[in-house]
Coordinates of C-alpha atoms in Angstrom, one line a residue:
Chain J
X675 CA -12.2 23.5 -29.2
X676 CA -9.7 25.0 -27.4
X677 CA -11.9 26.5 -25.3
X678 CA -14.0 23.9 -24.3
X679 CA -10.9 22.2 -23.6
X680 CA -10.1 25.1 -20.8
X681 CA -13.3 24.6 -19.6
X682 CA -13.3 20.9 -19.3
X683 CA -9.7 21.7 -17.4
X684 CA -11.4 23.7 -15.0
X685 CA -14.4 21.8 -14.0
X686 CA -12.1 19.2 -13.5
X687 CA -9.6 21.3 -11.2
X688 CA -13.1 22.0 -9.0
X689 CA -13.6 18.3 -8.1
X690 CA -12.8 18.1 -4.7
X691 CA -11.0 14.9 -2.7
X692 CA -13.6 12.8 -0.5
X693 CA -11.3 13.0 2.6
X694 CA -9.7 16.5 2.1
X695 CA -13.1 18.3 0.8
X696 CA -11.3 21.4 1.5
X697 CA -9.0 20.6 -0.8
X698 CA -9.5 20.0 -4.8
X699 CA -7.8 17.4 -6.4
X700 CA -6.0 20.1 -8.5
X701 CA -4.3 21.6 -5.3
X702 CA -3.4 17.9 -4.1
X703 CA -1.3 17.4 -7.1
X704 CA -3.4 14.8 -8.0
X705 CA -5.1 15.8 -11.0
X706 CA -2.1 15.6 -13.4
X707 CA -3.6 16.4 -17.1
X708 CA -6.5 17.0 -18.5
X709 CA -6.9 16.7 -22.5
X710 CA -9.1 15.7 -25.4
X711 CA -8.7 12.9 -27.6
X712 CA -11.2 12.0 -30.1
X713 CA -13.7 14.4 -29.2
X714 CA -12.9 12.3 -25.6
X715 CA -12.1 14.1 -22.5
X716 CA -9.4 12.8 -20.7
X717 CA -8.5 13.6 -17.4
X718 CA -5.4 12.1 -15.9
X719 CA -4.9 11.1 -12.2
X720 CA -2.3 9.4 -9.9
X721 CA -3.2 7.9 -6.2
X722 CA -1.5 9.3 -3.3
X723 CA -1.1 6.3 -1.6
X724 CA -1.4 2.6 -3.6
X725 CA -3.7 1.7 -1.1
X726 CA -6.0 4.7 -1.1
X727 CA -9.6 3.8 -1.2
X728 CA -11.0 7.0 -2.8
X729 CA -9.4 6.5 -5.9
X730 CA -12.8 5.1 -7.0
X731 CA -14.9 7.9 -5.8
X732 CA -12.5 10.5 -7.5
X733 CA -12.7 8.8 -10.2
X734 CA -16.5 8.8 -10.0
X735 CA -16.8 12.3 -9.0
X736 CA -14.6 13.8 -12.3
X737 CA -17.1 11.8 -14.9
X738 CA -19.7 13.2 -13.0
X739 CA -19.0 16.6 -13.0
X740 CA -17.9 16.8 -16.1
X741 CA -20.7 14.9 -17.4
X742 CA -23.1 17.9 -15.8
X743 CA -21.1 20.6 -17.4
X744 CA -21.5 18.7 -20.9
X745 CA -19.1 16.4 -21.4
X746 CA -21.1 12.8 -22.2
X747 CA -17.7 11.1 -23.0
X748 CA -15.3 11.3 -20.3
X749 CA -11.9 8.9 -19.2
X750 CA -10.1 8.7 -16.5
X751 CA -6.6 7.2 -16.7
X752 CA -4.8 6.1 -14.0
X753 CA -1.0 7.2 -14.0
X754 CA 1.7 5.6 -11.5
X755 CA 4.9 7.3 -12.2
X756 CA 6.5 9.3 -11.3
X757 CA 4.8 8.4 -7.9
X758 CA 2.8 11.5 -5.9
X759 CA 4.8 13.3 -3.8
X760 CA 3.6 15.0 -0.9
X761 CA 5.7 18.4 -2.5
X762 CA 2.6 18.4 -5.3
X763 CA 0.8 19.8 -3.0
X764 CA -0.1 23.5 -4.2
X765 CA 0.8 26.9 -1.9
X766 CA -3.0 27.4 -2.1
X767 CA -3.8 23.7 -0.7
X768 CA -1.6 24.4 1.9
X769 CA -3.0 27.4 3.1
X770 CA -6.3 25.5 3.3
X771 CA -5.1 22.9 5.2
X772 CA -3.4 25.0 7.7
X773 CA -6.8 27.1 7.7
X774 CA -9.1 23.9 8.2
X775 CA -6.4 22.4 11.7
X776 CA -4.3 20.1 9.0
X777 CA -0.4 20.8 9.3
X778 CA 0.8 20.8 5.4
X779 CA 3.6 19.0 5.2
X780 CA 7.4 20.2 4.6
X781 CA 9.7 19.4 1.8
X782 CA 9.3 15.7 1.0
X783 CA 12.3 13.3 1.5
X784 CA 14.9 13.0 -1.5
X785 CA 15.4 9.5 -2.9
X786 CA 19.6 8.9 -2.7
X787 CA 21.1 6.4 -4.9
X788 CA 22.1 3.5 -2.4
X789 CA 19.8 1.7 -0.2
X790 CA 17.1 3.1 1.6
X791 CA 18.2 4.7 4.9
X792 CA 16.6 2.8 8.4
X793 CA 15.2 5.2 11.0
X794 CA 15.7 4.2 14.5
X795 CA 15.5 7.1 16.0
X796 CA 12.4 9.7 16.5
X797 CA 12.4 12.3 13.8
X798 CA 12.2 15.9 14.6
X799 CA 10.4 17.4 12.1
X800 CA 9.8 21.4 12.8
X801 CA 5.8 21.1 12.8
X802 CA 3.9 24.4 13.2
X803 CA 0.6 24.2 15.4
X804 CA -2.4 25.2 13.0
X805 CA -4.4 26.2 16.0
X806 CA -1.9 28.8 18.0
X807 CA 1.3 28.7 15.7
X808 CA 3.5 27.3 17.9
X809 CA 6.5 25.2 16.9
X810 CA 6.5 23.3 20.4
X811 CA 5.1 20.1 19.2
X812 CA 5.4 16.6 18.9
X813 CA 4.8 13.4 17.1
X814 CA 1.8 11.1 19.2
X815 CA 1.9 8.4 15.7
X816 CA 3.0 8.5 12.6
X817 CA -0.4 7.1 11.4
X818 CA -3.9 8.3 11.5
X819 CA -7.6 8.6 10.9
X820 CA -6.1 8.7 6.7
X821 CA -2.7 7.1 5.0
X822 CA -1.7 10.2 4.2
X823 CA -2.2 11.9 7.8
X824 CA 0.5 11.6 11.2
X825 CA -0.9 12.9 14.7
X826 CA 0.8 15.2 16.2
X827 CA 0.1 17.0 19.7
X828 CA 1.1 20.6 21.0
X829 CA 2.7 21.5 23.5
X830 CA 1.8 24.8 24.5
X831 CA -1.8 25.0 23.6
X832 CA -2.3 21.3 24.2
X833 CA -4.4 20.6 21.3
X834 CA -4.0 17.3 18.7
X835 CA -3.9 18.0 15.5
X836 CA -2.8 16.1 12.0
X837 CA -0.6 16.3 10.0
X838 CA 0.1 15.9 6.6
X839 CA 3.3 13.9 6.7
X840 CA 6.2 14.1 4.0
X841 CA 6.3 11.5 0.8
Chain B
X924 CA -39.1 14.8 -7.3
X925 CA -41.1 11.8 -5.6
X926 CA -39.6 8.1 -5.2
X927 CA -41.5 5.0 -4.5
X928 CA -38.5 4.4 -1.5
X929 CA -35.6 5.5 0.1
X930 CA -33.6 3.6 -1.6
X931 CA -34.5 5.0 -5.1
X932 CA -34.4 8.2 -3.4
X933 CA -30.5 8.1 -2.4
X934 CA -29.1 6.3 -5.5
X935 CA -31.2 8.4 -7.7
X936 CA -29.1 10.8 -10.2
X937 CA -25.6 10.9 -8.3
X938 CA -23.7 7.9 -7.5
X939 CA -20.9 10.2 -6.3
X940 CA -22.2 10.1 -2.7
X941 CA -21.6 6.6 -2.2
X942 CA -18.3 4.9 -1.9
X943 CA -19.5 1.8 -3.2
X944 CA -20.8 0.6 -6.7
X945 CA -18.9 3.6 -9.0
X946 CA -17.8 1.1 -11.5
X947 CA -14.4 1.5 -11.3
X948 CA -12.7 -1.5 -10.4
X949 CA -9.8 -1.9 -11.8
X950 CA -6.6 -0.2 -10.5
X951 CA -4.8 -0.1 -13.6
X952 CA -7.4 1.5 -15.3
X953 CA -5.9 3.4 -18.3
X954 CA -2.1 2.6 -17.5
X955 CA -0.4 0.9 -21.1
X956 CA 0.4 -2.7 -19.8
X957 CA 1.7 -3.7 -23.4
X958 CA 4.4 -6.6 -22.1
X959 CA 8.3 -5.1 -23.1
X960 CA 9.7 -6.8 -26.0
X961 CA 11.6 -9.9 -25.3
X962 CA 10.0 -10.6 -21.7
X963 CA 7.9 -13.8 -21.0
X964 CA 4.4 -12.8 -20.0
X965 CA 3.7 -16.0 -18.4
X966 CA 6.6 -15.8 -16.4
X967 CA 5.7 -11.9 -15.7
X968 CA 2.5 -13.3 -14.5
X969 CA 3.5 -15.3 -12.1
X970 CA 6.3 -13.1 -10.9
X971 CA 3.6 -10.0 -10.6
X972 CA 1.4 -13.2 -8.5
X973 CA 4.7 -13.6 -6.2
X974 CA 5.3 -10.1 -5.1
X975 CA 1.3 -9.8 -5.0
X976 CA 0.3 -12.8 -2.8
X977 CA 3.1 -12.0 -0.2
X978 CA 1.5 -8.4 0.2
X979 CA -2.3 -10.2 0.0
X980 CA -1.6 -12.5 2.4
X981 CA 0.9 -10.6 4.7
X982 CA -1.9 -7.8 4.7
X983 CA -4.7 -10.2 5.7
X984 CA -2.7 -11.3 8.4
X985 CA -1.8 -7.4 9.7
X986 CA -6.1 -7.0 9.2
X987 CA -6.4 -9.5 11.8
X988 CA -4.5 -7.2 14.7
X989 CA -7.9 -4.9 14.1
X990 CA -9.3 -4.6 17.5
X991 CA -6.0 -7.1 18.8
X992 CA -3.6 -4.4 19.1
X993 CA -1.8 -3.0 22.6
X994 CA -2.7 0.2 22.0
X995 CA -4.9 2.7 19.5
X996 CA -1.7 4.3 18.0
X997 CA -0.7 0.8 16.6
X998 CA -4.2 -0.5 16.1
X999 CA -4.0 2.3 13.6
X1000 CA -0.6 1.6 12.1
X1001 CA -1.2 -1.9 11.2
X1002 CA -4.3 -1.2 9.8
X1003 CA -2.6 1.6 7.5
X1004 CA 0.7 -0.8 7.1
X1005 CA -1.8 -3.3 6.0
X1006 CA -3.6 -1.1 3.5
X1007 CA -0.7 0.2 1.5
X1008 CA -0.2 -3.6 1.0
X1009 CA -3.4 -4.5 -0.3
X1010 CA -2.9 -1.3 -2.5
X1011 CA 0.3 -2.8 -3.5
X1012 CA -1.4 -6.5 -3.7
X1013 CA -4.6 -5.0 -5.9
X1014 CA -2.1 -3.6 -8.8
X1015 CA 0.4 -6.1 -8.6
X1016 CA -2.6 -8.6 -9.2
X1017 CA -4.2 -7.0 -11.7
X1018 CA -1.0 -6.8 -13.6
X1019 CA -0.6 -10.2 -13.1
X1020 CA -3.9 -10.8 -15.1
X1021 CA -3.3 -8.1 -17.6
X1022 CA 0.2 -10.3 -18.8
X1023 CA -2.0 -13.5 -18.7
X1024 CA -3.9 -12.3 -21.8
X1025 CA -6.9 -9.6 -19.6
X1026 CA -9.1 -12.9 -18.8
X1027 CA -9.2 -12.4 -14.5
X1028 CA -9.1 -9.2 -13.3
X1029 CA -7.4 -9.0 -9.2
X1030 CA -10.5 -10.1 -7.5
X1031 CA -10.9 -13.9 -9.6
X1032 CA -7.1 -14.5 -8.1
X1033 CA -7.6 -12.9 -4.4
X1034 CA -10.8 -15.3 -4.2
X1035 CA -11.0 -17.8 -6.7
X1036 CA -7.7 -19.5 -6.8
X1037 CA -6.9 -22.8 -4.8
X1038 CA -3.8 -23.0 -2.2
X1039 CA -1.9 -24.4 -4.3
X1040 CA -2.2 -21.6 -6.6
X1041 CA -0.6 -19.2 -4.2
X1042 CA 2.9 -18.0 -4.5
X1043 CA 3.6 -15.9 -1.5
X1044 CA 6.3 -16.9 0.7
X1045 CA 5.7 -18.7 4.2
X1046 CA 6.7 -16.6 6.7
X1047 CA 3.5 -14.2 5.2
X1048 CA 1.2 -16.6 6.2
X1049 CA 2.0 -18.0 9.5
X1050 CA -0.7 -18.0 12.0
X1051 CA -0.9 -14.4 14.0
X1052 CA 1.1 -14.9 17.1
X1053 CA 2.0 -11.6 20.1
X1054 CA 2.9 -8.3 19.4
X1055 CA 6.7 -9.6 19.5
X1056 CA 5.9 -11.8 16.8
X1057 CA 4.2 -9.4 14.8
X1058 CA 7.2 -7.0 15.5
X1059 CA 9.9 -9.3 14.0
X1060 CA 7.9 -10.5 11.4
X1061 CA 7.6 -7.3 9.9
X1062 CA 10.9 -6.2 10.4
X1063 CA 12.1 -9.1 8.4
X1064 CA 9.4 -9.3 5.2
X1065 CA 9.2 -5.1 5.1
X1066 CA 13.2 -5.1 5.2
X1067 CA 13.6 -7.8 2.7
X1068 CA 10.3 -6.2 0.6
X1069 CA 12.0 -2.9 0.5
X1070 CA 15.2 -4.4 -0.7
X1071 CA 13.2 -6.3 -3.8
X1072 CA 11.3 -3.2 -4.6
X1073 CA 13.8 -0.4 -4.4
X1074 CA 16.0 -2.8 -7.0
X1075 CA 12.7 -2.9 -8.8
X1076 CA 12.4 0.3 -9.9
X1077 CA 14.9 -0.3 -12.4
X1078 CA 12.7 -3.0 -13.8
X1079 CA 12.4 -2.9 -17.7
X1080 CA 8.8 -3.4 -17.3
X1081 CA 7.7 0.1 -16.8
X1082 CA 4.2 -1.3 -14.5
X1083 CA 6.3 -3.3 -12.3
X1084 CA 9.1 -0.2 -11.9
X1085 CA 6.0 2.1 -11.1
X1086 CA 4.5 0.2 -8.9
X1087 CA 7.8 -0.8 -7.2
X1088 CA 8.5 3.6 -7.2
X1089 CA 5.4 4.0 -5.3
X1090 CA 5.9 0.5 -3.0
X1091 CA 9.6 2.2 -1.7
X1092 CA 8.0 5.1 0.0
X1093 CA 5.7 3.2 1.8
X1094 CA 7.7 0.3 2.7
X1095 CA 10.2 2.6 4.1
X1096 CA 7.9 3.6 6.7
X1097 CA 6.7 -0.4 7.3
X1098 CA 10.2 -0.9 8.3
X1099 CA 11.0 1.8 10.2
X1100 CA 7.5 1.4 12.5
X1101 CA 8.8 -2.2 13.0
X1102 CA 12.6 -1.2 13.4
X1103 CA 11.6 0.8 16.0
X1104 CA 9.2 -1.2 18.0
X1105 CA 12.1 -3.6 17.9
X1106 CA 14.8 -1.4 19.9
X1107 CA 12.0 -0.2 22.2
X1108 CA 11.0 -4.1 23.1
X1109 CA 14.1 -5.4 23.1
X1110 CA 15.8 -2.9 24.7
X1111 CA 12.7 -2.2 27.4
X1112 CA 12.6 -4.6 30.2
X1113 CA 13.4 -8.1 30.8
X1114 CA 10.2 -9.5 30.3
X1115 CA 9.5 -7.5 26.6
X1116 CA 13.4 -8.3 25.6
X1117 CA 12.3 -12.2 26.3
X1118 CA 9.1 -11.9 24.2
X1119 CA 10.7 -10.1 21.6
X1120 CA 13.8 -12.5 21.2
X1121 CA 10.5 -15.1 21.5
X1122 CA 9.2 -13.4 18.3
X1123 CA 12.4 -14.0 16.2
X1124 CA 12.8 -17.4 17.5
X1125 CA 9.4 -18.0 15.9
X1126 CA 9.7 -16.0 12.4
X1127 CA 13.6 -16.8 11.6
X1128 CA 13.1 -20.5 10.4
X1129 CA 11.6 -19.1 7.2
X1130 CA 14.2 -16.1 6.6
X1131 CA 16.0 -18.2 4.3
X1132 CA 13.3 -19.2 1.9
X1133 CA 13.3 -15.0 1.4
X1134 CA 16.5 -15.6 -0.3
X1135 CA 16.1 -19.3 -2.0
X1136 CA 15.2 -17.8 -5.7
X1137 CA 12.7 -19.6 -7.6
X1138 CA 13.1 -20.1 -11.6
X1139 CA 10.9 -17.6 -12.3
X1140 CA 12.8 -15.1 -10.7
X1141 CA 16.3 -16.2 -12.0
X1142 CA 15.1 -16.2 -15.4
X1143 CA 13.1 -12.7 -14.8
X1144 CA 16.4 -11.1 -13.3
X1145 CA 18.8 -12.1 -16.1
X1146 CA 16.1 -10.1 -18.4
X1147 CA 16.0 -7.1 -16.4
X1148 CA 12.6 -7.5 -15.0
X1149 CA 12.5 -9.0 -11.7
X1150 CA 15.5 -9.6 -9.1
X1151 CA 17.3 -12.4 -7.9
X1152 CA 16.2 -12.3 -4.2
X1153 CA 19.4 -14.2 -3.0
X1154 CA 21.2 -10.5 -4.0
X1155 CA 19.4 -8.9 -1.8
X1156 CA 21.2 -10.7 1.4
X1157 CA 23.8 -8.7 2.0
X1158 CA 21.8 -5.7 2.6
X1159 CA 19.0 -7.3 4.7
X1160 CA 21.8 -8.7 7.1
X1161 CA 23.4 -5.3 7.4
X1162 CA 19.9 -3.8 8.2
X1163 CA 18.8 -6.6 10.5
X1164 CA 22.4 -6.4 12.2
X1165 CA 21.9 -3.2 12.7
X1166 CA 18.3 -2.9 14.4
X1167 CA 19.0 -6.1 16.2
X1168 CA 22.2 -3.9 18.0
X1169 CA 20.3 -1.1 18.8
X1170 CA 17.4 -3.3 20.6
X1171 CA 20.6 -5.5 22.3
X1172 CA 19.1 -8.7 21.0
X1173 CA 21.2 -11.3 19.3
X1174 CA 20.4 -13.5 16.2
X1175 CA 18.4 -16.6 17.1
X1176 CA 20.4 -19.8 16.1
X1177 CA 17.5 -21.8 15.0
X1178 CA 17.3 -24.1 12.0
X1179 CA 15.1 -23.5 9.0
X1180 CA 12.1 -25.1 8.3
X1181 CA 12.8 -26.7 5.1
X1182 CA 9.8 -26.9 2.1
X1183 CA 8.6 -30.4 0.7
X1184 CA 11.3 -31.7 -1.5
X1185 CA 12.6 -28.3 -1.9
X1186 CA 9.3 -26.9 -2.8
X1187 CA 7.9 -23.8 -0.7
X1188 CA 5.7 -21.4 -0.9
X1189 CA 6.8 -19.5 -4.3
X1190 CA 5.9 -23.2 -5.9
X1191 CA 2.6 -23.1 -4.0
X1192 CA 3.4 -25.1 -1.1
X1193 CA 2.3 -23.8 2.2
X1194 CA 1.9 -24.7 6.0
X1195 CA -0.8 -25.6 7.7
X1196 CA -2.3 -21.9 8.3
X1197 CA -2.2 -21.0 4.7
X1198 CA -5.8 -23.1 3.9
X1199 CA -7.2 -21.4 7.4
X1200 CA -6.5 -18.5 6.3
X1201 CA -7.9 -19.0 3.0
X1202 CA -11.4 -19.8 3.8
X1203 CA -11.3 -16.9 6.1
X1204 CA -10.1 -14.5 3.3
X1205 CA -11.9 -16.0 0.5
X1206 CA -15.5 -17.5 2.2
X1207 CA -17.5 -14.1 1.4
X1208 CA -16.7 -13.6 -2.6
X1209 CA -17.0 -17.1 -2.8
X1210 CA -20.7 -17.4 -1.0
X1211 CA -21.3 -14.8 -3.6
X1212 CA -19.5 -15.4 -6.5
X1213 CA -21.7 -13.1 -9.2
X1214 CA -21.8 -10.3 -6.8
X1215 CA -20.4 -6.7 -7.3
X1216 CA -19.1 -4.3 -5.1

C-alpha cells in the first residue's frame, strides 16, 4: 500500500490551480497532505484567501483525477490553520510564475505580538520586472484581476504586470 | 462519442470544467467542529452569526460600489475587500450552523432568516452613501474588525481562532486601503477634506454600538471564546487618532444614534435600510428556494 499511497501523492501534486494553471496546487503550498485512511484517500487542502472561489473546483479537480488514476474513494478535507502564507510557495512555482509574466512574491510579513501595525504610507517593496528584469517599478493597486494578485507597472520597459503580493 | 445536445455534450464525463455544480458546498468541509468542553453552543452560534452577519451584510454593501466606483483600481478593491468578507461570512456561518446541532448549512441563514434574525451591527448596513462615506465607514468597522479578530486568535475554540488567523491578514489590508484613502481625501483639497469630514459625520453616530457588548459576548469572553468588544477601544481610538492626524481631519462631535430601548443591531434590531437591503440580498434564493448552485 505504500506505494499506491506515493502514487496517490503524486497524482494529487499534478492537479493544477484554476487561476494559476501554470502552477500545481503542490507548488502553491496548497496541497498540504495526502494520506490513506480506511482504504480512503485523503488529500488535505487549505484556501489562500477565505474568500477564494476556486476552492470548489480544486476540490473537484483532486476527486477527479484521482478518481481516473483509480482511486473510487477519495476526501478532501479542508484545513484552516495555520493560515496559507504566501512563503508556501515552492522555488519551482516561483520560477514558473516569473516565467509565465507573474512577479513571485517576497518573504511574507511576520506576525509581531502587539497590535497590528497601520500603513499609511506607500510600501516600497523591491519588485523585479518579469518581462526585462528591471527593479524600476511601481505599485498601480494593490488589488487585481485575483485576491491573491497586486498590479504593478515598470518603469523602464513600460509594461504592467502582476504581482503575487506577500501574505 | 455522440450526444443528443450540447448540453449533454459539455457536462458529460468531467464536471471539472465548470465552476458551478461540483458539489462542494460547504466551507468547512472536513475541519473537526466538535464544540470545546465547557462552551455554550447556543451562545457560540449566535456569536459565530454576529461576527458573520456584520461581514455578510458589510460585504453586500461593498458589492453594491460594482460599476459605482471613481475609478477601476478601486472598483477592483472593493470588490476584492468585499470578497474576503463573504469568505470570512461563508465559514463563520457555517460554523454557526455546525454548533446549532448541523441542521442549516450558511446559505438557510444568508437567505432564509427574517430581519429580526440578524445580528450584525448598524453601521454595516446603512444605505451606500459617496466615496467619503464608504472611506470612513470602512476605516472604522475594518479597524474595529481587526481589533476583534486579532484578539480572536487566541480563542479556545480552535474554528473561531482559525478563521480569526486567516481574517487578520486580510483585514490588515481592508484597513490600510481605507487608512489611506483617508489621508489622501482629507488631506487633498478643500472640497474632498469637506466630503470626507461629511463621511464621518455620517458613519460616527453608530461607533459606539461597536463597543456596547451584548451578553453573548460578555459571557463568551469570560470563557475564553469570544471578546469583549468594549476592550477593544483603546486601540481603535489610537488607530483612528492616528489616521485622522495624518489626513488633518478632526473627530466629528456628533451624538449617537441610540437602539430601541437599548436594543441594536446585535439583538436584531436594525434601521430602516436593513429590510431594503434584505429583499435585495435574499429575493433570488428565495424565488428559488429548492435550487442548487
Amino acid at each position: 500500500m505504500v506505494t499506491a499511497l506515493r502514487d496517490a501523492r503524486a497524482v494529487a501534486e499534478t492537479v493544477t490551480d484554476p487561476e494559476l494553471p501554470m502552477l500545481t496546487l503542490a507548488d502553491l503550498g496548497v496541497l498540504r497532505d495526502v494520506s490513506e485512511i480506511d482504504g480512503k484517500v485523503v488529500v488535505s487542502i487549505t484556501p489562500t484567501y477565505t474568500g477564494c472561489p476556486a476552492m470548489d473546483t480544486m476540490r473537484d479537480d483532486l476527486v477527479h483525477e484521482l478518481q481516473r488514476a483509480g482511486y473510487p474513494d477519495v476526501e478532501v478535507r479542508t484545513v484552516l490553520h495555520p493560515p496559507w502564507s504566501t512563503d508556501w510557495i515552492s522555488e519551482e512555482g516561483r520560477r514558473k510564475l516569473a516565467e509565465a509574466g507573474i512577479a513571485p512574491p517576497g518573504a511574507a510579513p511576520r506576525a509581531g505580538t502587539g497590535p497590528v501595525p497601520l500603513t499609511l504610507g506607500p510600501t516600497v517593496r523591491a519588485v523585479r520586472c518579469p518581462r526585462c528584469g528591471s527593479a524600476d517599478t511601481e505599485e498601480v493597486s494593490r488589488f487585481s484581476a485575483t485576491a491573491c494578485k497586486a498590479l504593478r507597472r515598470c518603469r523602464a520597459c513600460a509594461e504592467p504586470f502582476e504581482h503575487v503580493k506577500e501574505i | 462519442m455522440s450526444f443528443d445536445n450540447a448540453y449533454e455534450a459539455i457536462t458529460e464525463e468531467n464536471s471539472s470544467r465548470w465552476a458551478f455544480g461540483t458539489g462542494f458546498e460547504d466551507p468547512l468541509s472536513g475541519v473537526d467542529t466538535t464544540i470545546p468542553d465547557g462552551v455554550d453552543a447556543a451562545e457560540l452560534a449566535a456569536y459565530c452569526l454576529m461576527l458573520g452577519d456584520d461581514a455578510l451584510v458589510f460585504s453586500h454593501r461593498l458589492q453594491q460600489w460594482c460599476t459605482n466606483a471613481p475609478e477601476l483600481e478601486d472598483e477592483v478593491a472593493l470588490a476584492n475587500i468585499g470578497l474576503d468578507l463573504l469568505g470570512q461570512a461563508r465559514l463563520l456561518l457555517a460554523r454557526a450552523g455546525r454548533a446549532e446541532g448541523g441542521e442549516h448549512g450558511e446559505d438557510y441563514y444568508a437567505f432564509f432568516r427574517d430581519e429580526h434574525e440578524f445580528r450584525n451591527v448598524r453601521l454595516a448596513e446603512l444605505e451606500r452613501g459617496d466615496f467619503g462615506e464608504l472611506t470612513a465607514r470602512l476605516l472604522v468597522l475594518s479597524t474595529w474588525r481587526l481589533a476583534l479578530l486579532h484578539r480572536l486568535t487566541g480563542s479556545r475554540d480552535p474554528v473561531l481562532s482559525a478563521i480569526a488567523a486567516k481574517g487578520v491578514k486580510e483585514v490588515t489590508y481592508h484597513r490600510d486601503y481605507a487608512a489611506q484613502w483617508t489621508v489622501r481625501l482629507g488631506d487633498g483639497t478643500d472640497y474632498s477634506h469637506e466630503r470626507m469630514t461629511e463621511g464621518l459625520a455620517t458613519v460616527w453616530p453608530y461607533v459606539d454600538e461597536l463597543f456596547t457588548p451584548h451578553p453573548v459576548e460578555l459571557s463568551l469572553a469570560r470563557a475564553g471564546v469570544g471578546v469583549d468588544p468594549s476592550r477593544t477601544r483603546g486601540e481603535f481610538d489610537d488607530v483612528i487618532g492616528q489616521v485622522l492626524g495624518a489626513a488633518t481631519l478632526t473627530l466629528p462631535e456628533v451624538p449617537s444614534v441610540p437602539g430601541v430601548s437599548g436594543r441594536a443591531g446585535r439583538d436584531g434590531v436594525h434601521t430602516e435600510a436593513m429590510g431594503y437591503l434584505l429583499a435585495e440580498l435574499q429575493s433570488v434564493a428565495r424565488a428559488h428556494p429548492e435550487a442548487t448552485w
